[in-house]
XYZ file of C-alpha atoms in Angstrom:
500
model
C 66.845 -245.217 -122.885
C 65.486 -248.943 -122.600
C 62.321 -247.520 -121.312
C 61.890 -245.067 -123.844
C 62.428 -247.654 -126.367
C 59.941 -249.730 -124.779
C 57.357 -246.980 -124.929
C 57.617 -246.658 -128.727
C 55.409 -248.835 -129.675
C 51.587 -248.373 -131.235
C 50.073 -249.658 -127.803
C 51.488 -246.762 -126.090
C 49.489 -244.344 -127.970
C 45.995 -246.631 -128.262
C 44.308 -243.634 -126.234
C 44.972 -240.725 -128.420
C 41.653 -238.702 -128.804
C 40.791 -236.167 -131.557
C 36.793 -234.654 -130.933
C 34.982 -235.039 -134.211
C 37.565 -237.078 -135.898
C 38.238 -240.664 -136.578
C 42.075 -241.709 -135.704
C 42.698 -244.707 -138.190
C 46.106 -245.439 -138.103
C 49.054 -244.924 -135.582
C 52.910 -246.316 -136.114
C 55.518 -246.248 -133.814
C 59.353 -246.821 -134.511
C 62.542 -246.364 -133.007
C 65.130 -244.769 -135.676
C 68.642 -245.319 -134.751
C 71.917 -243.357 -135.497
C 70.371 -240.555 -137.488
C 72.786 -238.252 -139.255
C 72.048 -235.656 -141.691
C 73.421 -232.255 -143.123
C 71.274 -229.368 -144.231
C 71.769 -225.588 -144.892
C 71.380 -224.402 -141.434
C 70.072 -221.020 -142.309
C 67.101 -223.234 -143.175
C 66.386 -223.149 -139.398
C 65.740 -219.519 -139.912
C 65.807 -218.141 -136.129
C 67.476 -220.968 -134.488
C 71.245 -221.646 -134.011
C 73.252 -224.172 -135.968
C 73.129 -227.101 -134.444
C 75.432 -230.786 -134.450
C 73.217 -233.604 -136.284
C 74.680 -236.779 -136.338
C 74.253 -239.956 -134.097
C 71.464 -239.795 -132.361
C 67.902 -242.141 -131.723
C 64.521 -240.667 -131.650
C 61.537 -242.245 -131.789
C 58.570 -241.521 -134.639
C 55.043 -241.632 -133.977
C 52.888 -241.077 -137.225
C 49.154 -240.764 -136.556
C 46.602 -240.661 -139.688
C 43.177 -239.584 -138.762
C 40.022 -237.801 -140.768
C 37.690 -235.416 -139.575
C 33.695 -236.715 -139.935
C 32.019 -236.454 -143.189
C 35.382 -235.640 -145.110
C 36.941 -238.222 -147.169
C 40.573 -236.874 -146.569
C 43.344 -238.577 -144.519
C 45.580 -236.161 -142.582
C 48.931 -237.424 -141.348
C 50.438 -235.788 -137.894
C 53.860 -236.781 -137.522
C 55.520 -236.373 -134.236
C 59.335 -237.314 -133.343
C 60.344 -237.455 -129.468
C 63.707 -237.927 -128.132
C 65.330 -241.249 -126.585
C 68.035 -238.856 -124.566
C 68.089 -235.761 -122.906
C 64.254 -234.663 -123.556
C 63.748 -231.368 -122.304
C 59.969 -231.938 -121.999
C 59.081 -229.121 -124.490
C 57.352 -229.466 -127.757
C 58.314 -227.325 -131.206
C 55.339 -227.537 -133.637
C 57.153 -226.564 -137.140
C 55.264 -224.455 -139.793
C 54.576 -225.364 -144.059
C 55.717 -223.514 -146.863
C 53.926 -222.415 -150.049
C 51.004 -224.767 -150.029
C 52.444 -227.194 -148.439
C 51.205 -227.475 -144.398
C 53.943 -229.551 -143.336
C 55.618 -232.691 -143.258
C 57.737 -232.158 -146.291
C 61.733 -232.116 -146.552
C 62.454 -228.753 -145.076
C 60.263 -229.897 -141.996
C 61.786 -233.061 -141.715
C 65.182 -231.434 -141.720
C 63.701 -228.964 -139.121
C 62.204 -231.416 -136.738
C 65.668 -233.545 -136.444
C 67.595 -230.453 -135.728
C 64.964 -229.838 -132.731
C 65.418 -233.423 -131.663
C 69.418 -232.953 -131.394
C 68.513 -230.207 -129.021
C 66.330 -232.275 -126.917
C 62.464 -231.015 -128.040
C 59.586 -233.100 -129.197
C 59.083 -232.190 -132.530
C 55.679 -232.548 -134.607
C 54.416 -231.665 -138.206
C 51.248 -231.976 -140.015
C 50.601 -232.396 -143.917
C 46.534 -231.139 -143.417
C 45.650 -233.876 -145.799
C 47.340 -232.111 -148.553
C 50.471 -234.455 -149.381
C 53.808 -232.253 -149.559
C 53.757 -230.536 -153.116
C 54.363 -226.939 -152.962
C 51.435 -226.378 -155.575
C 47.888 -226.875 -154.701
C 47.524 -228.418 -158.343
C 46.244 -231.786 -156.672
C 43.888 -230.720 -154.603
C 42.338 -227.600 -155.050
C 39.462 -228.113 -157.100
C 36.924 -230.918 -156.860
C 35.887 -230.081 -160.011
C 36.283 -226.810 -162.339
C 34.550 -224.174 -160.805
C 33.744 -225.905 -157.549
C 36.879 -225.037 -154.954
C 37.572 -228.045 -152.250
C 36.977 -225.845 -148.779
C 37.397 -228.236 -146.407
C 41.039 -229.050 -147.683
C 41.921 -225.110 -147.842
C 40.274 -224.899 -144.145
C 42.402 -227.594 -142.991
C 45.501 -225.679 -144.760
C 44.334 -222.388 -143.239
C 43.569 -223.651 -139.860
C 41.932 -226.577 -138.574
C 44.896 -228.833 -139.095
C 46.683 -226.805 -137.083
C 44.751 -227.139 -133.699
C 44.331 -230.648 -134.536
C 47.984 -230.901 -134.106
C 48.645 -229.235 -131.077
C 46.151 -231.782 -129.327
C 47.588 -234.744 -130.765
C 51.253 -233.901 -130.195
C 50.729 -232.855 -126.497
C 48.788 -236.341 -126.020
C 51.891 -238.228 -128.245
C 54.290 -236.439 -125.435
C 52.225 -237.137 -122.378
C 51.936 -240.904 -123.352
C 55.397 -241.422 -124.368
C 56.978 -239.918 -120.999
C 54.371 -239.908 -118.365
C 53.925 -236.054 -118.596
C 52.767 -233.300 -120.907
C 54.911 -230.950 -122.241
C 56.092 -228.356 -119.809
C 55.475 -225.814 -122.521
C 54.779 -226.170 -126.460
C 55.666 -223.637 -129.136
C 55.472 -223.145 -132.963
C 57.929 -222.195 -135.127
C 57.649 -221.296 -138.610
C 58.124 -219.153 -142.014
C 55.976 -218.041 -144.526
C 53.327 -219.983 -144.984
C 54.636 -221.189 -141.373
C 54.712 -217.866 -139.954
C 51.189 -217.180 -141.347
C 50.024 -220.507 -139.546
C 51.644 -219.102 -136.383
C 49.535 -216.444 -136.541
C 46.461 -218.006 -136.944
C 47.010 -220.156 -133.900
C 47.437 -216.812 -132.126
C 44.171 -215.592 -133.650
C 41.773 -218.460 -133.588
C 43.249 -220.942 -131.460
C 45.031 -218.879 -128.753
C 45.533 -221.676 -126.109
C 47.234 -224.328 -128.448
C 50.802 -222.729 -127.721
C 52.279 -221.019 -125.310
C 55.073 -219.299 -127.876
C 55.143 -218.435 -131.487
C 57.777 -217.349 -133.575
C 56.510 -216.442 -137.056
C 58.996 -215.147 -139.571
C 58.065 -213.727 -143.170
C 54.056 -214.303 -142.535
C 51.945 -214.800 -145.346
C 49.026 -213.212 -143.592
C 47.086 -210.584 -145.428
C 46.646 -213.826 -147.741
C 44.787 -212.077 -150.770
C 47.119 -209.129 -150.807
C 50.130 -211.246 -150.652
C 49.617 -213.717 -153.167
C 48.674 -210.759 -155.965
C 51.300 -208.793 -154.860
C 54.019 -211.810 -155.261
C 52.104 -211.986 -158.911
C 51.971 -208.109 -159.578
C 55.319 -207.503 -161.309
C 54.690 -210.470 -163.969
C 51.238 -208.635 -164.653
C 52.972 -205.119 -164.845
C 55.261 -206.578 -167.576
C 52.580 -208.253 -169.114
C 50.633 -204.891 -169.331
C 53.613 -203.242 -170.742
C 54.746 -205.990 -172.932
C 58.316 -205.802 -171.764
C 60.602 -208.302 -169.798
C 64.233 -207.143 -168.749
C 66.783 -209.372 -168.365
C 67.539 -210.148 -164.800
C 71.169 -208.404 -164.740
C 69.389 -205.429 -165.715
C 67.452 -205.185 -162.231
C 70.236 -206.714 -160.001
C 72.117 -203.594 -161.418
C 69.154 -201.515 -160.346
C 69.085 -203.122 -156.828
C 73.286 -202.558 -156.730
C 72.719 -199.088 -157.641
C 70.507 -198.416 -154.728
C 72.264 -199.843 -151.905
C 75.721 -198.142 -153.435
C 73.443 -195.068 -153.062
C 71.513 -195.314 -149.787
C 73.849 -197.708 -147.825
C 75.654 -194.377 -146.383
C 72.564 -192.974 -145.367
C 71.973 -194.448 -142.319
C 75.633 -193.601 -141.279
C 77.453 -197.298 -141.418
C 78.674 -198.430 -145.158
C 78.003 -201.795 -144.752
C 76.356 -203.194 -147.527
C 72.702 -203.093 -145.675
C 69.879 -200.589 -146.318
C 68.458 -199.933 -142.932
C 65.547 -197.548 -144.056
C 64.252 -198.715 -147.419
C 61.271 -195.899 -147.464
C 63.992 -192.967 -146.859
C 66.354 -194.798 -149.558
C 63.631 -194.270 -152.036
C 62.527 -191.028 -151.584
C 66.214 -190.335 -152.042
C 67.012 -192.667 -155.157
C 66.559 -191.258 -158.897
C 65.837 -194.706 -160.419
C 65.230 -192.689 -163.587
C 69.005 -191.754 -164.191
C 69.877 -195.316 -164.466
C 68.541 -195.697 -167.796
C 70.766 -195.991 -170.850
C 74.021 -196.686 -168.367
C 75.662 -200.132 -169.269
C 75.553 -203.332 -167.415
C 78.738 -205.383 -168.301
C 78.841 -208.902 -168.074
C 75.180 -209.486 -168.205
C 74.680 -213.363 -166.844
C 71.722 -213.931 -169.604
C 73.098 -212.203 -172.719
C 76.910 -213.295 -172.370
C 77.817 -209.571 -172.904
C 76.793 -206.106 -172.237
C 73.467 -204.559 -172.064
C 72.133 -200.661 -171.174
C 69.647 -200.604 -168.457
C 65.854 -200.323 -170.347
C 63.243 -197.983 -169.469
C 61.130 -200.717 -169.190
C 63.481 -202.438 -166.450
C 63.081 -199.076 -164.425
C 59.316 -199.315 -165.043
C 59.280 -202.434 -163.708
C 61.689 -201.886 -160.597
C 59.454 -198.863 -159.791
C 56.169 -200.736 -160.032
C 57.834 -203.531 -157.816
C 59.028 -200.839 -155.223
C 55.455 -199.073 -155.222
C 53.190 -202.117 -155.113
C 49.836 -203.122 -156.254
C 47.786 -200.228 -157.755
C 44.521 -200.028 -159.809
C 43.310 -198.129 -162.622
C 42.825 -194.981 -160.675
C 46.534 -195.110 -159.060
C 45.497 -196.341 -155.790
C 48.173 -198.150 -154.012
C 46.244 -201.453 -152.750
C 48.842 -203.211 -151.212
C 52.418 -202.017 -150.597
C 55.477 -203.061 -152.515
C 59.191 -204.543 -151.816
C 61.771 -202.892 -150.257
C 64.371 -201.104 -152.741
C 67.508 -203.082 -151.510
C 65.216 -206.485 -152.609
C 66.714 -208.813 -154.945
C 63.457 -208.264 -157.197
C 65.308 -210.153 -160.321
C 65.264 -213.298 -158.131
C 61.966 -212.587 -156.440
C 58.682 -211.352 -158.138
C 60.512 -209.808 -160.917
C 62.282 -212.770 -162.061
C 62.451 -213.567 -165.994
C 63.007 -216.196 -168.335
C 65.353 -215.302 -170.603
C 67.637 -216.616 -173.392
C 70.477 -214.017 -174.760
C 68.101 -212.332 -177.138
C 64.438 -212.085 -175.213
C 63.310 -212.564 -171.883
C 59.317 -213.831 -170.787
C 56.945 -214.315 -167.937
C 58.426 -216.515 -165.375
C 55.474 -218.449 -163.339
C 57.835 -221.336 -162.274
C 58.652 -222.691 -158.749
C 57.945 -219.993 -156.162
C 56.452 -217.997 -158.748
C 53.693 -220.699 -159.689
C 52.488 -220.101 -155.823
C 50.783 -217.139 -156.505
C 49.788 -218.356 -160.282
C 47.989 -221.352 -158.306
C 46.145 -218.855 -156.163
C 44.809 -216.921 -159.209
C 44.035 -220.012 -161.704
C 42.932 -222.304 -159.361
C 41.108 -220.702 -156.143
C 39.950 -217.078 -157.898
C 39.404 -218.288 -161.471
C 38.478 -222.089 -160.503
C 40.188 -222.645 -164.005
C 43.914 -224.769 -163.745
C 43.597 -223.544 -167.542
C 43.298 -219.821 -166.989
C 45.499 -217.869 -169.278
C 47.252 -215.404 -166.835
C 49.347 -214.025 -169.644
C 46.080 -212.421 -171.303
C 45.168 -211.012 -167.951
C 44.334 -207.296 -167.686
C 44.298 -204.875 -164.858
C 40.907 -204.187 -164.587
C 40.504 -208.328 -164.907
C 43.322 -208.406 -162.165
C 41.848 -205.910 -159.734
C 38.418 -207.592 -160.113
C 40.025 -210.941 -158.676
C 41.403 -209.507 -155.989
C 38.113 -207.951 -154.888
C 36.307 -211.618 -155.383
C 39.698 -213.342 -153.181
C 39.190 -210.969 -150.665
C 35.375 -211.417 -150.443
C 35.560 -215.458 -151.120
C 38.437 -216.428 -148.665
C 38.842 -213.494 -146.107
C 37.038 -215.757 -143.590
C 39.312 -218.662 -144.180
C 42.719 -218.024 -144.653
C 43.206 -214.198 -144.939
C 44.867 -214.160 -140.975
C 44.138 -210.813 -140.533
C 42.279 -210.591 -136.915
C 44.136 -207.840 -135.109
C 42.387 -208.858 -131.706
C 44.980 -210.996 -129.735
C 43.451 -210.247 -126.350
C 42.446 -213.437 -125.773
C 45.957 -215.079 -126.633
C 47.328 -212.469 -124.323
C 44.988 -212.747 -121.162
C 46.220 -216.645 -121.438
C 49.858 -215.861 -121.242
C 50.939 -216.737 -124.670
C 53.983 -214.979 -126.167
C 54.606 -214.259 -129.972
C 57.833 -212.938 -131.818
C 57.826 -212.507 -135.346
C 60.293 -211.256 -137.977
C 60.323 -210.070 -141.392
C 63.839 -209.803 -143.584
C 63.539 -206.104 -145.063
C 64.728 -207.801 -148.459
C 62.053 -210.114 -148.652
C 61.789 -211.160 -151.980
C 58.725 -212.885 -151.840
C 56.509 -211.188 -149.322
C 56.674 -207.517 -148.294
C 57.787 -206.709 -144.832
C 55.467 -203.641 -144.593
C 52.519 -206.309 -144.394
C 53.807 -207.568 -141.184
C 54.649 -204.051 -139.994
C 50.893 -202.985 -140.721
C 49.459 -206.292 -138.625
C 51.865 -205.046 -135.849
C 50.180 -201.595 -135.964
C 46.800 -202.878 -136.107
C 47.385 -205.318 -132.933
C 48.445 -201.927 -131.284
C 45.468 -200.365 -132.092
C 43.164 -203.499 -131.381
C 44.796 -204.731 -128.177
C 46.138 -203.274 -124.784
C 49.462 -203.640 -123.731
C 51.191 -205.093 -127.069
C 54.784 -205.215 -125.921
C 53.768 -207.455 -123.096
C 53.065 -210.477 -125.466
C 53.684 -209.647 -128.876
C 57.693 -208.241 -130.276
C 58.093 -207.670 -133.855
C 61.555 -207.509 -135.241
C 62.675 -206.207 -138.736
C 65.919 -207.383 -140.123
C 67.627 -205.282 -142.729
C 69.225 -207.647 -145.405
C 67.852 -210.262 -144.591
C 65.692 -212.182 -147.822
C 62.644 -214.378 -147.385
C 63.119 -215.988 -144.202
C 66.654 -216.778 -145.057
C 69.410 -215.679 -146.859
C 70.158 -211.838 -148.452
C 73.128 -209.646 -146.986
C 71.612 -209.403 -143.943
C 72.428 -212.082 -140.889
C 70.052 -214.684 -139.567
C 68.356 -213.905 -136.503
C 68.990 -216.942 -134.585
C 68.775 -215.739 -131.152
C 64.868 -215.431 -131.686
C 63.501 -218.511 -130.812
C 65.511 -219.054 -127.669
C 64.309 -215.288 -126.633
C 60.919 -216.223 -127.348
C 61.736 -219.741 -124.769
C 62.848 -216.992 -122.168
C 60.094 -214.958 -122.335
C 57.516 -217.875 -122.045
C 59.489 -219.177 -119.417
C 61.166 -216.862 -117.295
C 59.183 -213.497 -118.094
C 62.588 -212.101 -120.071
C 61.152 -210.332 -122.891
C 63.356 -209.609 -125.824
C 64.743 -205.712 -125.553
C 67.187 -206.633 -128.152
C 68.375 -209.167 -130.379
C 71.904 -209.848 -131.616
C 72.821 -210.669 -135.314
C 75.843 -210.617 -137.567
C 77.182 -210.347 -141.451
C 80.191 -209.879 -142.822
C 80.333 -207.486 -145.425
C 83.725 -207.111 -147.664
C 85.405 -209.315 -145.060
C 84.680 -207.321 -142.188
C 82.289 -209.271 -139.592
C 79.560 -206.702 -138.411
C 77.785 -207.423 -134.892
C 74.689 -205.673 -134.712
C 71.422 -205.396 -132.472
C 67.928 -205.407 -133.934
C 65.424 -203.517 -132.050
C 61.675 -204.206 -131.693
C 59.289 -202.264 -133.834
C 57.918 -199.824 -132.089
C 54.119 -199.398 -134.239
C 53.978 -196.164 -134.352
C 51.561 -195.240 -137.513
């Protein structure tokens, strides 16, 4: 341990280099007896790990790109004991490229397993919103910072972190991995598409690919409620979801609280039959309410997805078993009325529409019409697809370099429709030969956005990615467990076949 402690000084990293950039600061210090606790489902695709009484080296690099007035920070944590000579980069969330509290938790857990681990803030800070950096001035988006979030910072991170590991341990990492969900999943997909040599293996959960579609789909239910000027109580929507699950759960032959096939459920379930039925103990009213026609309309619109003035579906909606009341169709209520919810995570699509599409932080979303919404959708596609859409299905170079990609998506994701991941896999299958040799996609019934929900966490997937990269063992199944009515179910996930 003494040797690595001695290496944890700035002088060890004096030869770091990043082409086209200036490294302005390198800090290195030892952290001893680290102990922390967090909800370990936030590891997404990795198992629980004890996280107490361990030491590590923190190397924090500040740099800027030529001709950019922007400081980017890459933070690498290195184990002082039992280093397995492998590197894991962790992805971001919302408009956070990384280096937030979630990433710190995930990195410390990686350290406890013997990995070096790294994150970048892309020069954006750690706020989940883009308020502080999106606009240079009203009408002018900071495209350099958006480009850093979308792609450039990711390759920078890979280049710098590998140098840090080499300088610290005397050898480059044997294998390097990316692991992220949501924004982090999109980042992983962008790496496979644009920087295919950056990582040997990529785990991408619930990826926010098809960025414009994802942002507008997250806002669609709010727009729909605004258009009909009706905002249902959350308890109405929760009752609708519960009724759908109760009706469709047996359709797969096992009553386990899980809807395995949302599309089949949607075909069979008559949501209109719920209008006028009573919801007891409504949390928003402290009493009973009847399910309104508006609540049924909102649920159906959320399941269906974005549609234009002619009724054409522009992007598919959410699974019928999704808790939409806690997702895109959430509302802010008192005991008598409800209103639009653009708080917290639903501020993310509002940010995109206001700051990047309208380019006006004061743009009034409450008065947005369907025609204006569709126009903004099309403008967003035209203006930003080449930067952040993350939709290129040609992964041939990633495949030829030996890279392996595992993605997963919860079928009860309340933020990003799993149908986007499914569609992307289909497109890669059409564009790239031998998809099963390098890319497997797993759909997880009952799983919400990255974690939570009624299904279990796919906690073996990252280990399976590593086995695929290092031993050539492709994942034919992945185990999952969950509890329903005090019974624990042990199931197997199978890779999606990509059939159109």
